[in-house]
Coordinates of C-alpha atoms and ligand atoms in Angstrom, one line a residue:
X2 CA 26.2 -14.6 -6.8
X3 CA 26.1 -10.9 -5.8
X4 CA 29.4 -10.4 -4.1
X5 CA 29.3 -6.7 -3.4
X6 CA 25.6 -6.8 -2.4
X7 CA 26.3 -9.6 0.1
X8 CA 29.2 -7.6 1.7
X9 CA 27.1 -4.4 1.8
X10 CA 24.2 -6.2 3.4
X11 CA 26.5 -7.7 6.0
X12 CA 27.8 -4.2 6.7
X13 CA 24.2 -2.9 7.0
X14 CA 23.4 -5.6 9.5
X15 CA 26.2 -4.5 11.7
X16 CA 24.5 -1.1 12.3
X17 CA 20.8 -1.6 11.7
X18 CA 18.4 -4.3 13.0
X19 CA 18.2 -6.9 10.3
X20 CA 20.1 -4.5 8.0
X21 CA 16.8 -2.8 7.0
X22 CA 14.8 0.3 7.9
X23 CA 11.4 -1.5 7.5
X24 CA 10.9 -5.2 8.4
X25 CA 9.1 -6.1 5.2
X26 CA 12.3 -5.5 3.2
X27 CA 14.2 -8.3 4.8
X28 CA 14.5 -11.4 2.6
X29 CA 13.7 -13.8 5.5
X30 CA 10.5 -15.2 4.0
X31 CA 12.3 -16.1 0.7
X32 CA 15.8 -16.7 1.8
X33 CA 19.1 -15.3 0.5
X34 CA 20.4 -11.7 0.7
X35 CA 18.6 -8.8 -0.9
X36 CA 20.4 -7.1 -3.8
X37 CA 21.6 -3.6 -2.7
X38 CA 20.0 -1.2 -5.1
X39 CA 21.8 1.8 -6.3
X40 CA 19.9 3.2 -9.4
X41 CA 16.3 3.4 -10.5
X42 CA 15.3 4.4 -14.0
X43 CA 11.8 4.1 -15.4
X44 CA 10.7 0.5 -14.7
X45 CA 14.2 -0.7 -14.0
X46 CA 16.5 -0.9 -10.9
X47 CA 20.2 -1.7 -10.8
X48 CA 22.1 -3.1 -7.9
X49 CA 25.7 -2.4 -6.8
X50 CA 26.9 -5.5 -8.6
X51 CA 25.6 -4.0 -11.9
X52 CA 22.7 -6.4 -12.3
X53 CA 19.6 -4.9 -14.0
X54 CA 16.1 -5.8 -12.9
X55 CA 12.5 -5.1 -14.0
X56 CA 11.1 -3.6 -10.8
X57 CA 7.7 -4.7 -9.6
X58 CA 8.1 -3.4 -6.1
X59 CA 8.2 0.2 -7.2
X60 CA 9.0 1.3 -3.6
X61 CA 5.9 -0.7 -2.5
X62 CA 3.6 1.4 -4.6
X63 CA 4.5 5.1 -4.7
X64 CA 6.2 5.1 -8.0
X65 CA 3.2 5.0 -10.3
X66 CA 5.0 6.8 -13.1
X67 CA 8.3 5.0 -12.6
X68 CA 11.7 5.8 -11.1
X69 CA 13.4 9.1 -11.5
X70 CA 10.7 10.6 -13.7
X71 CA 12.3 13.8 -15.2
X72 CA 9.7 16.3 -14.2
X73 CA 9.3 14.8 -10.7
X74 CA 13.1 15.1 -10.2
X75 CA 13.0 18.6 -11.5
X76 CA 10.1 19.6 -9.2
X77 CA 12.0 18.3 -6.2
X78 CA 15.3 20.0 -7.2
X79 CA 13.7 23.3 -7.9
X80 CA 11.8 23.2 -4.7
X81 CA 14.8 22.2 -2.6
X82 CA 16.8 25.1 -4.0
X83 CA 14.3 27.4 -2.4
X84 CA 14.4 25.8 1.0
X85 CA 13.7 22.3 2.2
X86 CA 11.3 23.0 5.0
X87 CA 9.7 26.0 6.7
X88 CA 7.3 24.5 9.3
X89 CA 4.7 26.8 8.0
X90 CA 2.0 26.7 5.3
X91 CA 3.3 26.9 1.8
X92 CA 1.5 27.0 -1.5
X93 CA 2.9 23.5 -2.4
X94 CA 0.5 22.0 0.3
X95 CA -2.5 23.9 -1.0
X96 CA -1.9 22.8 -4.5
X97 CA -1.7 19.2 -3.6
X98 CA -4.6 19.5 -1.2
X99 CA -6.7 21.0 -4.0
X100 CA -5.9 18.0 -6.2
X101 CA -6.8 15.5 -3.4
X102 CA -10.1 17.3 -2.7
X103 CA -11.0 17.6 -6.4
X104 CA -10.4 13.9 -7.1
X105 CA -11.2 11.9 -4.1
X106 CA -15.0 11.9 -3.9
X107 CA -15.5 11.9 -0.1
X108 CA -12.7 14.3 0.9
X109 CA -13.6 17.8 1.7
X110 CA -10.7 18.7 4.0
X111 CA -7.3 17.0 4.1
X112 CA -4.3 17.1 6.6
X113 CA -0.9 16.0 5.4
X114 CA 1.4 13.7 7.5
X115 CA 4.8 12.1 6.9
X116 CA 3.6 8.6 6.5
X117 CA 0.6 6.3 6.0
X118 CA 1.1 5.2 9.6
X119 CA 0.7 8.7 10.9
X120 CA -2.4 9.1 8.8
X121 CA -4.2 6.0 10.1
X122 CA -3.2 6.8 13.7
X123 CA -4.7 10.3 13.3
X124 CA -7.8 9.1 11.5
X125 CA -8.8 6.7 14.3
X126 CA -8.1 9.5 16.9
X127 CA -10.5 11.7 15.0
X128 CA -13.1 9.0 14.8
X129 CA -12.8 8.3 18.5
X130 CA -12.9 11.9 19.4
X131 CA -16.0 12.7 17.3
X132 CA -18.0 9.6 18.2
X133 CA -16.9 9.5 21.8
X134 CA -16.3 5.7 21.5
X135 CA -13.1 3.7 21.9
X136 CA -13.3 0.4 20.0
X137 CA -12.3 0.0 16.4
X138 CA -12.8 -2.9 13.9
X139 CA -10.1 -4.0 11.5
X140 CA -9.8 -7.0 9.2
X141 CA -7.5 -9.9 9.5
X142 CA -4.7 -9.5 7.0
X143 CA -5.1 -5.8 6.6
X144 CA -2.1 -3.6 7.4
X145 CA -2.6 0.0 8.4
X146 CA 1.0 0.9 9.4
X147 CA 2.8 0.1 12.6
X148 CA 0.8 2.0 15.3
X149 CA -0.2 -0.1 18.3
X150 CA -4.0 -0.4 17.6
X151 CA -3.4 -1.9 14.1
X152 CA -0.8 -4.5 15.0
X153 CA -3.5 -7.1 15.5
X154 CA -3.8 -9.7 12.8
X155 CA -1.9 -7.4 10.6
X156 CA -0.7 -8.5 7.2
X157 CA 2.5 -8.6 5.2
X158 CA 5.7 -8.4 7.3
X159 CA 4.2 -9.5 10.5
X160 CA 2.4 -12.3 8.8
X161 CA 5.5 -13.6 7.1
X162 CA 7.4 -13.6 10.3
X163 CA 4.6 -15.8 11.6
X164 CA 3.9 -13.5 14.5
X165 CA 0.8 -11.5 13.7
X166 CA 0.7 -9.7 17.0
X167 CA 3.8 -7.7 18.1
X168 CA 5.3 -7.8 21.5
X169 CA 5.2 -4.3 23.0
X170 CA 1.6 -3.7 22.1
X171 CA -0.2 -3.2 25.5
X172 CA -3.0 -5.7 26.0
X173 CA -5.2 -2.8 27.1
X174 CA -4.7 -1.3 23.7
X175 CA -5.1 -4.5 21.7
X176 CA -8.4 -5.2 23.5
X177 CA -9.9 -2.1 21.9
X178 CA -9.3 -3.6 18.4
X179 CA -11.9 -6.0 17.2
X180 CA -11.0 -8.2 14.2
X181 CA -13.3 -9.5 11.4
X182 CA -12.5 -11.7 8.4
X183 CA -12.0 -9.7 5.2
X184 CA -15.0 -9.8 2.8
X185 CA -17.4 -10.6 5.6
X186 CA -19.7 -7.7 6.2
X187 CA -22.1 -9.8 8.3
X188 CA -19.3 -10.4 10.9
X189 CA -18.9 -6.6 11.1
X190 CA -22.6 -6.1 11.7
X191 CA -22.4 -8.7 14.5
X192 CA -19.5 -6.8 16.1
X193 CA -21.2 -3.4 15.8
X194 CA -24.4 -4.8 17.4
X195 CA -22.4 -6.1 20.4
X196 CA -19.9 -3.2 20.9
X197 CA -19.8 0.6 20.8
X198 CA -17.5 1.0 17.8
X199 CA -15.9 4.3 16.9
X200 CA -14.6 3.2 13.5
X201 CA -14.3 0.4 11.0
X202 CA -11.1 0.7 9.0
X203 CA -10.5 -1.3 5.9
X204 CA -8.2 -1.5 2.8
X205 CA -10.9 -1.2 0.1
X206 CA -8.7 -3.5 -2.0
X207 CA -6.5 -5.5 0.4
X208 CA -2.8 -5.3 -0.6
X209 CA -1.1 -6.5 2.5
X210 CA -2.1 -10.2 2.5
X211 CA -1.5 -10.1 -1.3
X212 CA -4.0 -8.5 -3.6
X213 CA -7.5 -9.3 -2.5
X214 CA -10.4 -7.4 -4.2
X215 CA -13.5 -6.6 -2.2
X216 CA -16.3 -9.1 -2.9
X217 CA -19.4 -7.6 -4.5
X218 CA -21.5 -5.9 -1.7
X219 CA -18.7 -6.0 0.9
X220 CA -17.8 -2.3 0.9
X221 CA -21.5 -1.3 0.4
X222 CA -22.4 -3.6 3.4
X223 CA -19.8 -1.9 5.6
X224 CA -21.0 1.6 4.6
X225 CA -24.6 0.6 5.4
X226 CA -23.7 -1.0 8.7
X227 CA -21.5 1.9 9.9
X228 CA -24.3 4.3 9.1
X229 CA -26.8 2.3 11.0
X230 CA -24.7 1.9 14.1
X231 CA -23.1 5.4 14.1
X232 CA -19.6 4.2 13.4
X233 CA -17.1 6.0 11.2
X234 CA -16.1 4.2 8.0
X235 CA -12.4 4.7 7.2
X236 CA -11.1 3.6 3.9
X237 CA -7.4 3.1 4.1
X238 CA -6.4 4.1 0.6
X239 CA -2.7 4.3 1.3
X240 CA -2.1 1.9 -1.6
X241 CA -5.3 2.3 -3.6
X242 CA -5.5 6.1 -3.6
X243 CA -4.6 7.4 -7.0
X244 CA -3.6 3.8 -7.9
X245 CA -6.7 1.9 -8.8
X246 CA -8.6 4.9 -10.2
X247 CA -8.1 8.7 -10.4
X248 CA -10.3 9.1 -7.3
X249 CA -9.1 5.9 -5.6
X250 CA -11.1 2.8 -4.7
X251 CA -14.0 4.9 -3.4
X252 CA -14.5 6.1 -6.9
X253 CA -14.0 2.7 -8.5
X254 CA -16.5 0.9 -6.1
X255 CA -18.7 4.0 -5.5
X256 CA -18.5 3.9 -1.7
X257 CA -18.4 7.1 0.3
X258 CA -16.3 6.7 3.5
X259 CA -16.4 9.2 6.3
X260 CA -12.6 9.4 6.5
X261 CA -9.9 8.3 4.0
X262 CA -6.2 7.7 4.7
X263 CA -3.6 8.2 1.9
X264 CA 0.1 7.8 1.4
X265 CA 2.5 6.1 -1.0
X266 CA 1.5 7.5 -4.4
X267 CA 0.6 11.0 -3.2
X268 CA 4.2 11.5 -2.2
X269 CA 5.7 10.3 -5.5
X270 CA 8.5 8.5 -3.7
X271 CA 9.0 11.0 -0.9
X272 CA 7.8 10.4 2.7
X273 CA 4.2 11.4 2.9
X274 CA 0.7 10.5 4.2
X275 CA -2.6 12.2 4.5
X276 CA -6.0 11.8 6.0
X277 CA -9.1 13.6 5.0
X278 CA -12.9 13.3 4.8
X279 CA -16.1 14.9 5.4
X280 CA -16.2 18.2 7.1
X281 CA -18.3 16.7 9.9
X282 CA -15.2 14.9 11.0
X283 CA -12.3 17.0 9.7
X284 CA -13.6 20.2 11.2
X285 CA -12.6 18.7 14.6
X286 CA -8.9 18.3 13.8
X287 CA -6.8 20.8 15.8
X288 CA -6.9 23.8 15.7
X289 CA -10.6 23.5 14.8
X290 CA -13.6 22.3 16.7
X291 CA -12.9 19.7 19.4
X292 CA -9.2 20.1 18.6
X293 CA -8.3 16.4 18.1
X294 CA -4.6 16.5 18.4
X295 CA -2.3 16.0 15.4
X296 CA 0.9 17.6 14.2
X297 CA 4.3 17.1 12.7
X298 CA 7.5 19.1 12.3
X299 CA 8.0 18.1 8.7
X300 CA 4.3 17.4 7.7
X301 CA 3.4 18.9 4.4
X302 CA 7.1 19.2 3.6
X303 CA 7.6 21.2 0.4
X304 CA 9.7 18.5 -1.3
X305 CA 7.2 15.8 -0.6
X306 CA 4.3 18.1 -1.8
X307 CA 6.2 19.0 -4.9
X308 CA 7.0 15.4 -5.7
X309 CA 3.4 14.3 -5.0
X310 CA 2.0 17.0 -7.2
X311 CA 4.4 16.3 -10.1
X312 CA 3.5 12.6 -9.8
X313 CA -0.3 12.6 -9.5
X314 CA -0.9 15.9 -11.2
X315 CA -0.6 14.6 -14.7
X316 CA -2.5 11.3 -14.1
X317 CA -5.6 11.6 -16.3
X318 CA -8.1 9.0 -17.4
X319 CA -5.8 7.9 -20.2
X320 CA -3.1 7.1 -17.6
X321 CA -5.5 4.9 -15.7
X322 CA -6.5 3.2 -18.9
X323 CA -2.8 2.5 -19.7
X324 CA -2.2 1.2 -16.2
X325 CA -5.2 -1.1 -16.5
X326 CA -4.0 -2.4 -19.9
X327 CA -0.5 -3.0 -18.7
X328 CA -1.8 -4.7 -15.5
X329 CA -4.1 -6.9 -17.6
X330 CA -1.4 -7.9 -20.0
X331 CA 1.0 -8.9 -17.2
X332 CA -1.7 -10.8 -15.2
X333 CA -2.7 -12.7 -18.3
X334 CA 0.9 -13.6 -18.9
X335 CA 1.4 -14.8 -15.4
X336 CA -1.6 -17.2 -15.4
X337 CA -0.9 -20.9 -14.7
X338 CA -3.1 -23.8 -13.6
X339 CA -1.3 -24.1 -10.3
X340 CA -1.6 -20.5 -9.4
X341 CA -4.2 -17.8 -8.7
X342 CA -3.4 -14.4 -10.1
X343 CA -5.5 -11.6 -8.4
X344 CA -5.4 -8.0 -9.7
X345 CA -7.2 -4.7 -9.5
X346 CA -5.8 -2.3 -12.2
X347 CA -2.0 -2.1 -11.7
X348 CA -1.8 -3.9 -8.4
X349 CA -1.6 -7.7 -8.3
X350 CA -0.4 -10.9 -6.6
X351 CA 0.5 -14.3 -7.8
X352 CA -0.8 -16.6 -5.1
X353 CA 0.7 -20.1 -4.9
X354 CA -2.7 -21.8 -4.6
X355 CA -5.2 -22.9 -7.2
X356 CA -8.1 -21.5 -5.2
X357 CA -9.4 -17.9 -5.1
X358 CA -8.1 -15.9 -2.1
X359 CA -10.9 -13.9 -0.4
X360 CA -9.4 -13.4 3.0
X361 CA -6.4 -14.2 5.3
X362 CA -7.4 -17.8 5.9
X363 CA -7.4 -18.4 2.2
X364 CA -4.0 -16.6 1.8
X365 CA -2.5 -18.7 4.5
X366 CA -3.2 -21.8 2.5
X367 CA -0.6 -20.8 -0.1
X368 CA 2.5 -22.8 -0.7
X369 CA 5.0 -20.2 0.7
X370 CA 8.0 -22.6 0.1
X371 CA 7.2 -22.8 -3.6
X372 CA 6.7 -19.0 -3.6
X373 CA 10.1 -18.6 -2.1
X374 CA 11.7 -20.8 -4.8
X375 CA 9.9 -18.9 -7.5
X376 CA 11.0 -15.5 -6.0
X377 CA 14.6 -16.6 -6.1
X378 CA 14.3 -18.0 -9.6
X379 CA 12.7 -14.7 -10.8
X380 CA 15.4 -12.6 -9.1
X381 CA 18.1 -14.6 -10.9
X382 CA 16.4 -13.8 -14.1
X383 CA 16.3 -10.1 -13.4
X384 CA 12.8 -9.6 -11.9
X385 CA 12.6 -7.7 -8.6
X386 CA 9.5 -8.7 -6.6
X387 CA 8.4 -8.2 -3.0
X388 CA 10.0 -10.9 -0.9
X389 CA 6.8 -12.3 0.5
X390 CA 3.7 -14.1 -0.7
X391 CA 1.6 -11.7 1.3
X392 CA 2.3 -8.6 -0.7
X393 CA 1.0 -6.9 -3.8
X394 CA 3.3 -5.9 -6.6
X395 CA 2.9 -2.9 -8.9
X396 CA 3.0 -2.0 -12.6
X397 CA 3.9 1.6 -13.4
X398 CA 3.4 3.8 -16.4
X399 CA 7.1 3.3 -17.1
X400 CA 6.6 -0.5 -17.7
X401 CA 6.8 -1.0 -21.4
X402 CA 5.7 -4.1 -23.2
X403 CA 9.3 -5.3 -23.4
X404 CA 9.6 -5.1 -19.6
X405 CA 6.4 -7.1 -19.1
X406 CA 7.4 -9.7 -21.6
X407 CA 10.7 -10.1 -19.8
X408 CA 8.8 -10.8 -16.6
X409 CA 6.4 -13.2 -18.3
X410 CA 9.3 -15.1 -19.9
X411 CA 11.2 -15.3 -16.6
X412 CA 8.0 -16.5 -14.9
X413 CA 7.6 -19.4 -17.4
X414 CA 11.2 -20.4 -17.0
X415 CA 11.0 -20.1 -13.2
X416 CA 7.9 -22.3 -13.0
X417 CA 9.6 -24.9 -15.1
X418 CA 12.7 -24.7 -12.9
X419 CA 11.0 -25.0 -9.5
X420 CA 8.4 -27.6 -10.6
Ligands
LIG7 C1 1.9 1.1 3.5 C2 0.6 1.2 4.2 C3 0.4 1.9 5.3 C4 1.5 2.6 6.1 O1 2.1 3.6 5.4 P1 3.6 4.0 5.8 O2 3.9 5.2 4.9 O3 4.4 2.8 5.5 O4 3.6 4.3 7.2 C5 -0.9 2.0 5.8 N1 -1.9 1.4 5.2 C6 -1.8 0.7 4.1 C7 -3.0 0.1 3.4 C8 -0.5 0.5 3.5 O5 -0.3 -0.3 2.5

């Protein structure tokens, strides 16, 4: 079907494990070969065979304004022309840091990293350093990047591979990670009663078992429990930050974490991450206070900072209203009696179950074989979706009514085809 893509992917597999640079990109869960993408423009991507797709992956979240947005590309090019990296403070960082601190309610100081993984790694180190405790609590189905402490009941790629816990994670490390069911604040309270816990880390809207919104009272319950037991509450806003609201999920749900991790959207498609929070914690990040170790040769890279600023800088309340409206329109169009469509703003998932999905156990009841057939049918009709049931997909400001209508029409035909 895609002769050049097939050949190119075979070539990729000769030199790279699975032909990918990140496990979630492999088409294992849905079957077939991935199209090899060459061009992105607005809401569309084109593969090397010349096929055009409406993109709902959007680089797994970062491209909130779409592909190759002119002023973002210009900002990157103009910055690059003056030097790609200095390993020293530049004004690009300060500008982006000011936007983060201004918009994200709980963040008073912020440190930039190269990825979301680096941000979550550092955030728990800070929490452990400041509290003097070692255990952390995470939720089944939440993904916080690929650092050892988080590869326990992690979502997305690990889930789809049917191997939630990775070989290579020392048992001694895994032992320090306690796991609770998502949307179950009472389970967390029980854990915090029984253990000395440094931090509870949570995706305020889960995206990595598919889109699972927080139940009413869940985040507030975590905030209250963490405060009572002296644990640090970390909101992992790598997806939700600058995505579900201008100030992220903490603004939308009015929950003040101690630390926040960010990534994806704040780099506008370049490699980036960040962690930040209250002074009480952040003033112990090296070189300050207790000097909790953290560093990175390319951290705060000028190109990433410029791309991030150009991407999130212009996002005003109007932009979030537009994202909500586009998200609502698409989700309405995707509704079907045999499916559950879950959405927060412009992030959503079509679950192949007729029941609500509140946690990992619910998500695992989905008909993943039917999802795989749907995914292939959608791809043939020019809709590019994440190749797993356990992922969220994203609408950007570049998605026009015509793009969304194309997705909805493809969906109706695909459901008719797969039965
Ligand atoms: C993507 C993601 C990460 C990891 O970010 P990377 O930049 O891929 O390392 C962490 N947490 C959440 C919630 C994510 O979705």
